[in-house]
Amino acid sequence: MEYKMIAPEHSEQVMEHLRRNFFADEPLNKAAGLCQNGSSCPALEAHCAEAIQHRMSVMAVDAKEKDTLKIVGVVLNGILKPGDTAKALSKLDCNDDADFRKIFDLLHRHNLKHNLFEHFDVDCMFDVRILSVDSCYRGQGIANELVKRSVAVAKKNGFRLLKADATGIFSQKIFRSHGFEVFSEQPYSKYTDENGKVILPVVAPHIKLQQLYKAICADDQDE
Ligand code: ACO
């Protein structure tokens, strides 16, 4: 396996990977019925494309496939500044994809309520937004390596704080094994509408959203 930085020119191949894997498989996307395996999702693609522009993302490529760039895993990382989440939440009202709104309303509101900027007094964060591995390549440590490399990219670029909204039990375990700590949690059973109906019926073993962070101290940045 080879690991490479993702450049904007890789965007279409990254989207192809995500359409076949993350878009349908990620626990919240699945619960919302956001899209079928292989189909596109313009709202989510715009979210992913924005992250790629920050040039902090990493892909795993199958080195055995010599003639093509066979992307088998990606971690899309972005830079988050104070005010970005509130702006994203206000833009959500204009988004015509109701399933996308259900997911991002939960994520944005949770992040505004549990404000890492205020708590850590930072003016930017390294935001690990999308972690995805091809279903045929799972269980081989690829996600572990992608998160490890993301931490290295964050350190190299001088970030003091990383964050991730981990939506499933396995991604939560992966982030914790790389030194991320839980800042806040939201059980999916308590994300309900005005009639008490669960908005995202996420299937077990995934029961809650975890907002995780990893603080980098000055000594760590020299590593
Ligand atoms: N069952 C049991 N354990 C698992 C599973 C599973 N299905 N998946 C991962 N793990 C455990 C592994 O045992 C391993 O533990 P270890 O380090 O103690 O050995 C650890 O998680 C890491 O395993 P990897 O092999 O590195 O994970 P993998 O490459 O299979 O990718 C991922 C895991 C990214 C969750 C993959 O299943 C996937 O793409 N799922 C769909 C998308 C998704 O849910 N992404 C995360 C959403 S949160 C976010 O994007 C910020």
PDB file of C-alpha atoms and ligand atoms in Angstrom:
ATOM      1  CA  MET A   1       0.000   0.000   0.000  1.00  0.00           C
ATOM      2  CA  GLU A   2       1.203   3.511  -0.748  1.00  0.00           C
ATOM      3  CA  TYR A   3       0.047   6.642   1.084  1.00  0.00           C
ATOM      4  CA  LYS A   4       0.021   9.971  -0.746  1.00  0.00           C
ATOM      5  CA  MET A   5      -1.224  13.492  -0.192  1.00  0.00           C
ATOM      6  CA  ILE A   6      -4.424  14.246  -2.101  1.00  0.00           C
ATOM      7  CA  ALA A   7      -4.170  17.149  -4.564  1.00  0.00           C
ATOM      8  CA  PRO A   8      -7.193  18.945  -6.070  1.00  0.00           C
ATOM      9  CA  GLU A   9      -6.586  17.113  -9.377  1.00  0.00           C
ATOM     10  CA  HIS A  10      -7.365  13.801  -7.618  1.00  0.00           C
ATOM     11  CA  SER A  11     -10.854  15.037  -6.682  1.00  0.00           C
ATOM     12  CA  GLU A  12     -12.846  13.020  -9.219  1.00  0.00           C
ATOM     13  CA  GLN A  13     -11.068   9.754  -8.325  1.00  0.00           C
ATOM     14  CA  VAL A  14     -11.576  10.470  -4.620  1.00  0.00           C
ATOM     15  CA  MET A  15     -15.312  11.089  -5.249  1.00  0.00           C
ATOM     16  CA  GLU A  16     -15.534   7.799  -7.171  1.00  0.00           C
ATOM     17  CA  HIS A  17     -14.049   6.011  -4.153  1.00  0.00           C
ATOM     18  CA  LEU A  18     -16.453   7.781  -1.777  1.00  0.00           C
ATOM     19  CA  ARG A  19     -19.500   7.051  -3.952  1.00  0.00           C
ATOM     20  CA  ARG A  20     -18.718   3.339  -3.821  1.00  0.00           C
ATOM     21  CA  ASN A  21     -17.942   3.272  -0.103  1.00  0.00           C
ATOM     22  CA  PHE A  22     -18.452   6.148   2.360  1.00  0.00           C
ATOM     23  CA  PHE A  23     -21.610   7.690   0.837  1.00  0.00           C
ATOM     24  CA  ALA A  24     -23.694   4.589   1.446  1.00  0.00           C
ATOM     25  CA  ASP A  25     -21.744   2.913   4.292  1.00  0.00           C
ATOM     26  CA  GLU A  26     -21.086   5.593   6.885  1.00  0.00           C
ATOM     27  CA  PRO A  27     -23.539   5.058   9.790  1.00  0.00           C
ATOM     28  CA  LEU A  28     -25.397   8.411   9.524  1.00  0.00           C
ATOM     29  CA  ASN A  29     -25.566   8.321   5.709  1.00  0.00           C
ATOM     30  CA  LYS A  30     -26.952   4.803   5.958  1.00  0.00           C
ATOM     31  CA  ALA A  31     -29.529   5.779   8.599  1.00  0.00           C
ATOM     32  CA  ALA A  32     -30.693   8.747   6.513  1.00  0.00           C
ATOM     33  CA  GLY A  33     -30.717   6.696   3.283  1.00  0.00           C
ATOM     34  CA  LEU A  34     -28.603   9.478   1.811  1.00  0.00           C
ATOM     35  CA  CYS A  35     -27.653   7.604  -1.361  1.00  0.00           C
ATOM     36  CA  GLN A  36     -27.346   4.191  -2.981  1.00  0.00           C
ATOM     37  CA  ASN A  37     -23.938   2.570  -3.370  1.00  0.00           C
ATOM     38  CA  GLY A  38     -22.227   4.087  -6.423  1.00  0.00           C
ATOM     39  CA  SER A  39     -24.585   7.010  -6.842  1.00  0.00           C
ATOM     40  CA  SER A  40     -23.610  10.639  -6.474  1.00  0.00           C
ATOM     41  CA  CYS A  41     -24.678  13.000  -3.723  1.00  0.00           C
ATOM     42  CA  PRO A  42     -24.045  16.629  -4.750  1.00  0.00           C
ATOM     43  CA  ALA A  43     -24.357  18.064  -1.230  1.00  0.00           C
ATOM     44  CA  LEU A  44     -21.885  15.608   0.301  1.00  0.00           C
ATOM     45  CA  GLU A  45     -19.556  15.905  -2.693  1.00  0.00           C
ATOM     46  CA  ALA A  46     -19.412  19.688  -2.228  1.00  0.00           C
ATOM     47  CA  HIS A  47     -18.527  19.127   1.450  1.00  0.00           C
ATOM     48  CA  CYS A  48     -15.726  16.703   0.463  1.00  0.00           C
ATOM     49  CA  ALA A  49     -14.446  18.897  -2.376  1.00  0.00           C
ATOM     50  CA  GLU A  50     -14.112  21.815   0.011  1.00  0.00           C
ATOM     51  CA  ALA A  51     -11.908  19.733   2.339  1.00  0.00           C
ATOM     52  CA  ILE A  52      -9.658  18.619  -0.537  1.00  0.00           C
ATOM     53  CA  GLN A  53      -8.915  22.269  -1.380  1.00  0.00           C
ATOM     54  CA  HIS A  54      -7.121  22.589   1.991  1.00  0.00           C
ATOM     55  CA  ARG A  55      -4.429  20.128   0.758  1.00  0.00           C
ATOM     56  CA  MET A  56      -4.214  18.303   4.110  1.00  0.00           C
ATOM     57  CA  SER A  57      -5.877  15.051   2.990  1.00  0.00           C
ATOM     58  CA  VAL A  58      -4.277  11.641   2.501  1.00  0.00           C
ATOM     59  CA  MET A  59      -5.131   8.646   0.312  1.00  0.00           C
ATOM     60  CA  ALA A  60      -4.162   4.985   0.370  1.00  0.00           C
ATOM     61  CA  VAL A  61      -3.392   3.603  -3.058  1.00  0.00           C
ATOM     62  CA  ASP A  62      -3.046  -0.065  -4.012  1.00  0.00           C
ATOM     63  CA  ALA A  63       0.576  -0.210  -5.218  1.00  0.00           C
ATOM     64  CA  LYS A  64      -0.089  -3.514  -7.033  1.00  0.00           C
ATOM     65  CA  GLU A  65      -2.322  -1.670  -9.552  1.00  0.00           C
ATOM     66  CA  LYS A  66       0.439  -0.217 -11.712  1.00  0.00           C
ATOM     67  CA  ASP A  67      -1.576   1.318 -14.567  1.00  0.00           C
ATOM     68  CA  THR A  68      -4.273   3.148 -12.647  1.00  0.00           C
ATOM     69  CA  LEU A  69      -4.504   5.173  -9.473  1.00  0.00           C
ATOM     70  CA  LYS A  70      -6.500   2.672  -7.412  1.00  0.00           C
ATOM     71  CA  ILE A  71      -7.653   4.633  -4.358  1.00  0.00           C
ATOM     72  CA  VAL A  72      -8.634   2.243  -1.566  1.00  0.00           C
ATOM     73  CA  GLY A  73      -8.897   4.653   1.346  1.00  0.00           C
ATOM     74  CA  VAL A  74      -9.014   8.350   2.094  1.00  0.00           C
ATOM     75  CA  VAL A  75      -8.982  10.704   5.018  1.00  0.00           C
ATOM     76  CA  LEU A  76     -10.232  14.178   4.119  1.00  0.00           C
ATOM     77  CA  ASN A  77      -8.962  16.869   6.443  1.00  0.00           C
ATOM     78  CA  GLY A  78      -9.789  20.551   6.491  1.00  0.00           C
ATOM     79  CA  ILE A  79      -8.951  23.683   8.413  1.00  0.00           C
ATOM     80  CA  LEU A  80     -11.741  24.882  10.682  1.00  0.00           C
ATOM     81  CA  LYS A  81     -11.939  28.480  11.908  1.00  0.00           C
ATOM     82  CA  PRO A  82     -14.278  30.062  14.476  1.00  0.00           C
ATOM     83  CA  GLY A  83     -17.517  31.019  12.736  1.00  0.00           C
ATOM     84  CA  ASP A  84     -17.225  28.328  10.014  1.00  0.00           C
ATOM     85  CA  THR A  85     -19.696  25.970  11.702  1.00  0.00           C
ATOM     86  CA  ALA A  86     -22.296  28.700  12.355  1.00  0.00           C
ATOM     87  CA  LYS A  87     -21.980  29.781   8.713  1.00  0.00           C
ATOM     88  CA  ALA A  88     -22.349  26.180   7.497  1.00  0.00           C
ATOM     89  CA  LEU A  89     -25.442  25.738   9.680  1.00  0.00           C
ATOM     90  CA  SER A  90     -27.091  28.865   8.304  1.00  0.00           C
ATOM     91  CA  LYS A  91     -26.330  27.741   4.719  1.00  0.00           C
ATOM     92  CA  LEU A  92     -27.921  24.354   5.456  1.00  0.00           C
ATOM     93  CA  ASP A  93     -31.433  25.856   5.274  1.00  0.00           C
ATOM     94  CA  CYS A  94     -30.898  26.519   1.568  1.00  0.00           C
ATOM     95  CA  ASN A  95     -29.785  22.938   0.884  1.00  0.00           C
ATOM     96  CA  ASP A  96     -32.518  21.007  -0.911  1.00  0.00           C
ATOM     97  CA  ASP A  97     -31.302  17.559   0.220  1.00  0.00           C
ATOM     98  CA  ALA A  98     -33.427  16.804   3.307  1.00  0.00           C
ATOM     99  CA  ASP A  99     -31.340  13.741   4.257  1.00  0.00           C
ATOM    100  CA  PHE A 100     -28.113  15.730   4.114  1.00  0.00           C
ATOM    101  CA  ARG A 101     -29.758  18.408   6.291  1.00  0.00           C
ATOM    102  CA  LYS A 102     -30.709  15.814   8.953  1.00  0.00           C
ATOM    103  CA  ILE A 103     -27.074  14.705   9.245  1.00  0.00           C
ATOM    104  CA  PHE A 104     -25.370  18.070   9.166  1.00  0.00           C
ATOM    105  CA  ASP A 105     -27.913  19.743  11.418  1.00  0.00           C
ATOM    106  CA  LEU A 106     -26.936  17.192  14.081  1.00  0.00           C
ATOM    107  CA  LEU A 107     -23.186  17.638  13.510  1.00  0.00           C
ATOM    108  CA  HIS A 108     -23.147  21.433  13.281  1.00  0.00           C
ATOM    109  CA  ARG A 109     -25.453  22.025  16.262  1.00  0.00           C
ATOM    110  CA  HIS A 110     -23.474  19.579  18.375  1.00  0.00           C
ATOM    111  CA  ASN A 111     -20.215  21.370  17.543  1.00  0.00           C
ATOM    112  CA  LEU A 112     -21.696  24.784  18.310  1.00  0.00           C
ATOM    113  CA  LYS A 113     -22.975  23.535  21.668  1.00  0.00           C
ATOM    114  CA  HIS A 114     -19.665  21.888  22.595  1.00  0.00           C
ATOM    115  CA  ASN A 115     -17.327  24.615  21.433  1.00  0.00           C
ATOM    116  CA  LEU A 116     -13.722  23.408  21.172  1.00  0.00           C
ATOM    117  CA  PHE A 117     -12.479  26.847  20.079  1.00  0.00           C
ATOM    118  CA  GLU A 118     -13.608  28.423  23.342  1.00  0.00           C
ATOM    119  CA  HIS A 119     -12.466  25.521  25.486  1.00  0.00           C
ATOM    120  CA  PHE A 120      -8.952  25.347  24.034  1.00  0.00           C
ATOM    121  CA  ASP A 121      -8.614  29.020  23.093  1.00  0.00           C
ATOM    122  CA  VAL A 122      -7.372  28.295  19.557  1.00  0.00           C
ATOM    123  CA  ASP A 123      -8.104  30.230  16.370  1.00  0.00           C
ATOM    124  CA  CYS A 124      -8.009  27.240  14.018  1.00  0.00           C
ATOM    125  CA  MET A 125      -8.289  23.469  14.161  1.00  0.00           C
ATOM    126  CA  PHE A 126      -7.243  20.538  12.018  1.00  0.00           C
ATOM    127  CA  ASP A 127     -10.593  18.931  11.234  1.00  0.00           C
ATOM    128  CA  VAL A 128     -10.594  15.224  10.319  1.00  0.00           C
ATOM    129  CA  ARG A 129     -13.831  15.165   8.306  1.00  0.00           C
ATOM    130  CA  ILE A 130     -14.107  11.984   6.274  1.00  0.00           C
ATOM    131  CA  LEU A 131     -12.475   8.605   6.939  1.00  0.00           C
ATOM    132  CA  SER A 132     -13.244   5.930   4.389  1.00  0.00           C
ATOM    133  CA  VAL A 133     -11.771   2.579   3.356  1.00  0.00           C
ATOM    134  CA  ASP A 134     -12.867   0.462   0.381  1.00  0.00           C
ATOM    135  CA  SER A 135     -15.043  -2.376   1.663  1.00  0.00           C
ATOM    136  CA  CYS A 136     -12.733  -4.946  -0.051  1.00  0.00           C
ATOM    137  CA  TYR A 137      -9.692  -3.590   1.833  1.00  0.00           C
ATOM    138  CA  ARG A 138     -11.083  -3.177   5.352  1.00  0.00           C
ATOM    139  CA  GLY A 139      -9.526  -4.853   8.395  1.00  0.00           C
ATOM    140  CA  GLN A 140      -5.951  -4.375   7.111  1.00  0.00           C
ATOM    141  CA  GLY A 141      -5.030  -1.336   9.192  1.00  0.00           C
ATOM    142  CA  ILE A 142      -5.546   1.223   6.388  1.00  0.00           C
ATOM    143  CA  ALA A 143      -7.781   3.545   8.448  1.00  0.00           C
ATOM    144  CA  ASN A 144      -5.303   3.348  11.322  1.00  0.00           C
ATOM    145  CA  GLU A 145      -2.494   4.429   8.986  1.00  0.00           C
ATOM    146  CA  LEU A 146      -4.585   7.249   7.456  1.00  0.00           C
ATOM    147  CA  VAL A 147      -5.323   8.685  10.910  1.00  0.00           C
ATOM    148  CA  LYS A 148      -1.681   8.298  11.964  1.00  0.00           C
ATOM    149  CA  ARG A 149      -0.588  10.221   8.860  1.00  0.00           C
ATOM    150  CA  SER A 150      -3.235  12.903   9.441  1.00  0.00           C
ATOM    151  CA  VAL A 151      -1.803  13.536  12.909  1.00  0.00           C
ATOM    152  CA  ALA A 152       1.646  13.872  11.304  1.00  0.00           C
ATOM    153  CA  VAL A 153       0.299  16.359   8.705  1.00  0.00           C
ATOM    154  CA  ALA A 154      -1.338  18.406  11.483  1.00  0.00           C
ATOM    155  CA  LYS A 155       1.899  18.481  13.497  1.00  0.00           C
ATOM    156  CA  LYS A 156       3.977  19.401  10.451  1.00  0.00           C
ATOM    157  CA  ASN A 157       1.653  22.325   9.744  1.00  0.00           C
ATOM    158  CA  GLY A 158       1.811  23.605  13.307  1.00  0.00           C
ATOM    159  CA  PHE A 159      -1.753  22.858  14.439  1.00  0.00           C
ATOM    160  CA  ARG A 160      -2.325  22.783  18.203  1.00  0.00           C
ATOM    161  CA  LEU A 161      -5.670  20.986  18.052  1.00  0.00           C
ATOM    162  CA  LEU A 162      -7.225  18.233  15.939  1.00  0.00           C
ATOM    163  CA  LYS A 163     -10.879  17.301  16.012  1.00  0.00           C
ATOM    164  CA  ALA A 164     -13.072  14.591  14.538  1.00  0.00           C
ATOM    165  CA  ASP A 165     -16.779  13.835  14.672  1.00  0.00           C
ATOM    166  CA  ALA A 166     -16.692  10.058  14.770  1.00  0.00           C
ATOM    167  CA  THR A 167     -20.067   8.596  13.914  1.00  0.00           C
ATOM    168  CA  GLY A 168     -19.504   4.866  14.421  1.00  0.00           C
ATOM    169  CA  ILE A 169     -18.043   2.554  17.021  1.00  0.00           C
ATOM    170  CA  PHE A 170     -15.081   1.525  14.833  1.00  0.00           C
ATOM    171  CA  SER A 171     -13.971   5.019  13.833  1.00  0.00           C
ATOM    172  CA  GLN A 172     -14.296   6.050  17.500  1.00  0.00           C
ATOM    173  CA  LYS A 173     -11.964   3.223  18.482  1.00  0.00           C
ATOM    174  CA  ILE A 174      -9.485   4.191  15.751  1.00  0.00           C
ATOM    175  CA  PHE A 175      -9.303   7.853  16.816  1.00  0.00           C
ATOM    176  CA  ARG A 176      -8.909   6.936  20.479  1.00  0.00           C
ATOM    177  CA  SER A 177      -6.065   4.584  19.641  1.00  0.00           C
ATOM    178  CA  HIS A 178      -4.230   7.585  18.144  1.00  0.00           C
ATOM    179  CA  GLY A 179      -4.542   9.640  21.310  1.00  0.00           C
ATOM    180  CA  PHE A 180      -7.825  11.423  20.577  1.00  0.00           C
ATOM    181  CA  GLU A 181     -10.032  11.999  23.607  1.00  0.00           C
ATOM    182  CA  VAL A 182     -13.794  12.292  23.872  1.00  0.00           C
ATOM    183  CA  PHE A 183     -14.954  15.894  24.372  1.00  0.00           C
ATOM    184  CA  SER A 184     -18.682  15.279  24.040  1.00  0.00           C
ATOM    185  CA  GLU A 185     -21.191  12.671  22.957  1.00  0.00           C
ATOM    186  CA  GLN A 186     -24.680  12.623  21.477  1.00  0.00           C
ATOM    187  CA  PRO A 187     -26.746   9.421  21.664  1.00  0.00           C
ATOM    188  CA  TYR A 188     -28.636   8.946  18.386  1.00  0.00           C
ATOM    189  CA  SER A 189     -31.742   7.887  20.342  1.00  0.00           C
ATOM    190  CA  LYS A 190     -31.945  11.429  21.741  1.00  0.00           C
ATOM    191  CA  TYR A 191     -31.784  13.224  18.389  1.00  0.00           C
ATOM    192  CA  THR A 192     -35.536  13.484  17.950  1.00  0.00           C
ATOM    193  CA  ASP A 193     -38.114  15.681  16.199  1.00  0.00           C
ATOM    194  CA  GLU A 194     -40.913  17.680  17.863  1.00  0.00           C
ATOM    195  CA  ASN A 195     -42.989  14.464  18.169  1.00  0.00           C
ATOM    196  CA  GLY A 196     -40.189  12.574  19.897  1.00  0.00           C
ATOM    197  CA  LYS A 197     -39.412  10.499  16.771  1.00  0.00           C
ATOM    198  CA  VAL A 198     -35.767   9.547  16.275  1.00  0.00           C
ATOM    199  CA  ILE A 199     -34.505  11.519  13.268  1.00  0.00           C
ATOM    200  CA  LEU A 200     -31.643   9.194  12.316  1.00  0.00           C
ATOM    201  CA  PRO A 201     -32.373   5.536  13.147  1.00  0.00           C
ATOM    202  CA  VAL A 202     -28.706   4.512  13.248  1.00  0.00           C
ATOM    203  CA  VAL A 203     -28.231   0.764  13.365  1.00  0.00           C
ATOM    204  CA  ALA A 204     -26.306  -0.939  16.232  1.00  0.00           C
ATOM    205  CA  PRO A 205     -23.488  -1.261  17.169  1.00  0.00           C
ATOM    206  CA  HIS A 206     -23.301   2.456  16.383  1.00  0.00           C
ATOM    207  CA  ILE A 207     -25.202   4.236  19.152  1.00  0.00           C
ATOM    208  CA  LYS A 208     -23.744   7.702  19.498  1.00  0.00           C
ATOM    209  CA  LEU A 209     -21.792  10.506  17.924  1.00  0.00           C
ATOM    210  CA  GLN A 210     -18.466  11.280  19.574  1.00  0.00           C
ATOM    211  CA  GLN A 211     -16.748  14.625  19.202  1.00  0.00           C
ATOM    212  CA  LEU A 212     -13.071  13.810  19.722  1.00  0.00           C
ATOM    213  CA  TYR A 213     -10.028  16.026  20.018  1.00  0.00           C
ATOM    214  CA  LYS A 214      -6.293  15.683  20.203  1.00  0.00           C
ATOM    215  CA  ALA A 215      -4.199  18.500  21.626  1.00  0.00           C
ATOM    216  CA  ILE A 216      -0.643  18.845  20.356  1.00  0.00           C
ATOM    217  CA  CYS A 217       1.853  20.425  22.684  1.00  0.00           C
ATOM    218  CA  ALA A 218       4.868  22.393  21.409  1.00  0.00           C
ATOM    219  CA  ASP A 219       7.293  19.510  22.143  1.00  0.00           C
ATOM    220  CA  ASP A 220       5.171  17.098  20.047  1.00  0.00           C
ATOM    221  CA  GLN A 221       5.370  19.423  17.052  1.00  0.00           C
ATOM    222  CA  ASP A 222       9.112  18.827  16.805  1.00  0.00           C
ATOM    223  CA  GLU A 223       8.645  15.058  16.374  1.00  0.00           C
TER     224      GLU A 223
HETATM  225  N1  ACO B   1     -15.384  -4.880  13.157  1.00  0.00           N
HETATM  226  C1  ACO B   1     -14.538  -4.966  14.220  1.00  0.00           C
HETATM  227  N2  ACO B   1     -13.438  -4.169  14.381  1.00  0.00           N
HETATM  228  C2  ACO B   1     -13.214  -3.252  13.415  1.00  0.00           C
HETATM  229  C3  ACO B   1     -14.061  -3.100  12.280  1.00  0.00           C
HETATM  230  C4  ACO B   1     -15.188  -3.964  12.179  1.00  0.00           C
HETATM  231  N3  ACO B   1     -16.061  -3.880  11.160  1.00  0.00           N
HETATM  232  N4  ACO B   1     -13.584  -2.101  11.507  1.00  0.00           N
HETATM  233  C5  ACO B   1     -12.469  -1.638  12.128  1.00  0.00           C
HETATM  234  N5  ACO B   1     -12.266  -2.330  13.278  1.00  0.00           N
HETATM  235  C6  ACO B   1     -11.179  -2.144  14.233  1.00  0.00           C
HETATM  236  C7  ACO B   1     -10.004  -3.036  13.873  1.00  0.00           C
HETATM  237  O1  ACO B   1     -10.079  -4.270  14.523  1.00  0.00           O
HETATM  238  C8  ACO B   1      -8.815  -2.230  14.302  1.00  0.00           C
HETATM  239  O2  ACO B   1      -8.548  -2.428  15.671  1.00  0.00           O
HETATM  240  P1  ACO B   1      -7.013  -2.626  16.198  1.00  0.00           P
HETATM  241  O3  ACO B   1      -6.274  -1.343  15.848  1.00  0.00           O
HETATM  242  O4  ACO B   1      -7.190  -2.851  17.662  1.00  0.00           O
HETATM  243  O5  ACO B   1      -6.489  -3.784  15.445  1.00  0.00           O
HETATM  244  C9  ACO B   1      -9.261  -0.789  14.130  1.00  0.00           C
HETATM  245  O6  ACO B   1     -10.697  -0.819  14.113  1.00  0.00           O
HETATM  246  C10 ACO B   1      -8.733  -0.172  12.861  1.00  0.00           C
HETATM  247  O7  ACO B   1      -8.971  -1.036  11.807  1.00  0.00           O
HETATM  248  P2  ACO B   1      -8.536  -0.699  10.319  1.00  0.00           P
HETATM  249  O8  ACO B   1      -8.272  -1.975   9.611  1.00  0.00           O
HETATM  250  O9  ACO B   1      -7.455   0.339  10.322  1.00  0.00           O
HETATM  251  O10 ACO B   1      -9.894  -0.047   9.776  1.00  0.00           O
HETATM  252  P3  ACO B   1     -10.394  -0.154   8.260  1.00  0.00           P
HETATM  253  O11 ACO B   1      -9.260   0.128   7.337  1.00  0.00           O
HETATM  254  O12 ACO B   1     -11.117  -1.412   8.091  1.00  0.00           O
HETATM  255  O13 ACO B   1     -11.417   1.088   8.177  1.00  0.00           O
HETATM  256  C11 ACO B   1     -13.466   2.257   8.653  1.00  0.00           C
HETATM  257  C12 ACO B   1     -12.385   1.318   9.208  1.00  0.00           C
HETATM  258  C13 ACO B   1     -12.836   3.541   8.122  1.00  0.00           C
HETATM  259  C14 ACO B   1     -14.434   2.606   9.790  1.00  0.00           C
HETATM  260  C15 ACO B   1     -14.191   1.520   7.492  1.00  0.00           C
HETATM  261  O14 ACO B   1     -14.906   0.436   8.036  1.00  0.00           O
HETATM  262  C16 ACO B   1     -15.149   2.392   6.685  1.00  0.00           C
HETATM  263  O15 ACO B   1     -14.752   3.029   5.708  1.00  0.00           O
HETATM  264  N6  ACO B   1     -16.450   2.433   7.109  1.00  0.00           N
HETATM  265  C17 ACO B   1     -17.478   3.213   6.424  1.00  0.00           C
HETATM  266  C18 ACO B   1     -17.276   4.716   6.586  1.00  0.00           C
HETATM  267  C19 ACO B   1     -17.178   5.149   8.033  1.00  0.00           C
HETATM  268  O16 ACO B   1     -17.954   4.742   8.885  1.00  0.00           O
HETATM  269  N7  ACO B   1     -16.201   6.048   8.289  1.00  0.00           N
HETATM  270  C20 ACO B   1     -15.986   6.679   9.599  1.00  0.00           C
HETATM  271  C21 ACO B   1     -17.006   7.737   9.883  1.00  0.00           C
HETATM  272  S1  ACO B   1     -16.434   8.980  11.028  1.00  0.00           S
HETATM  273  C22 ACO B   1     -15.506  10.065  10.062  1.00  0.00           C
HETATM  274  O17 ACO B   1     -15.475   9.962   8.861  1.00  0.00           O
HETATM  275  C23 ACO B   1     -14.717  11.171  10.736  1.00  0.00           C
END
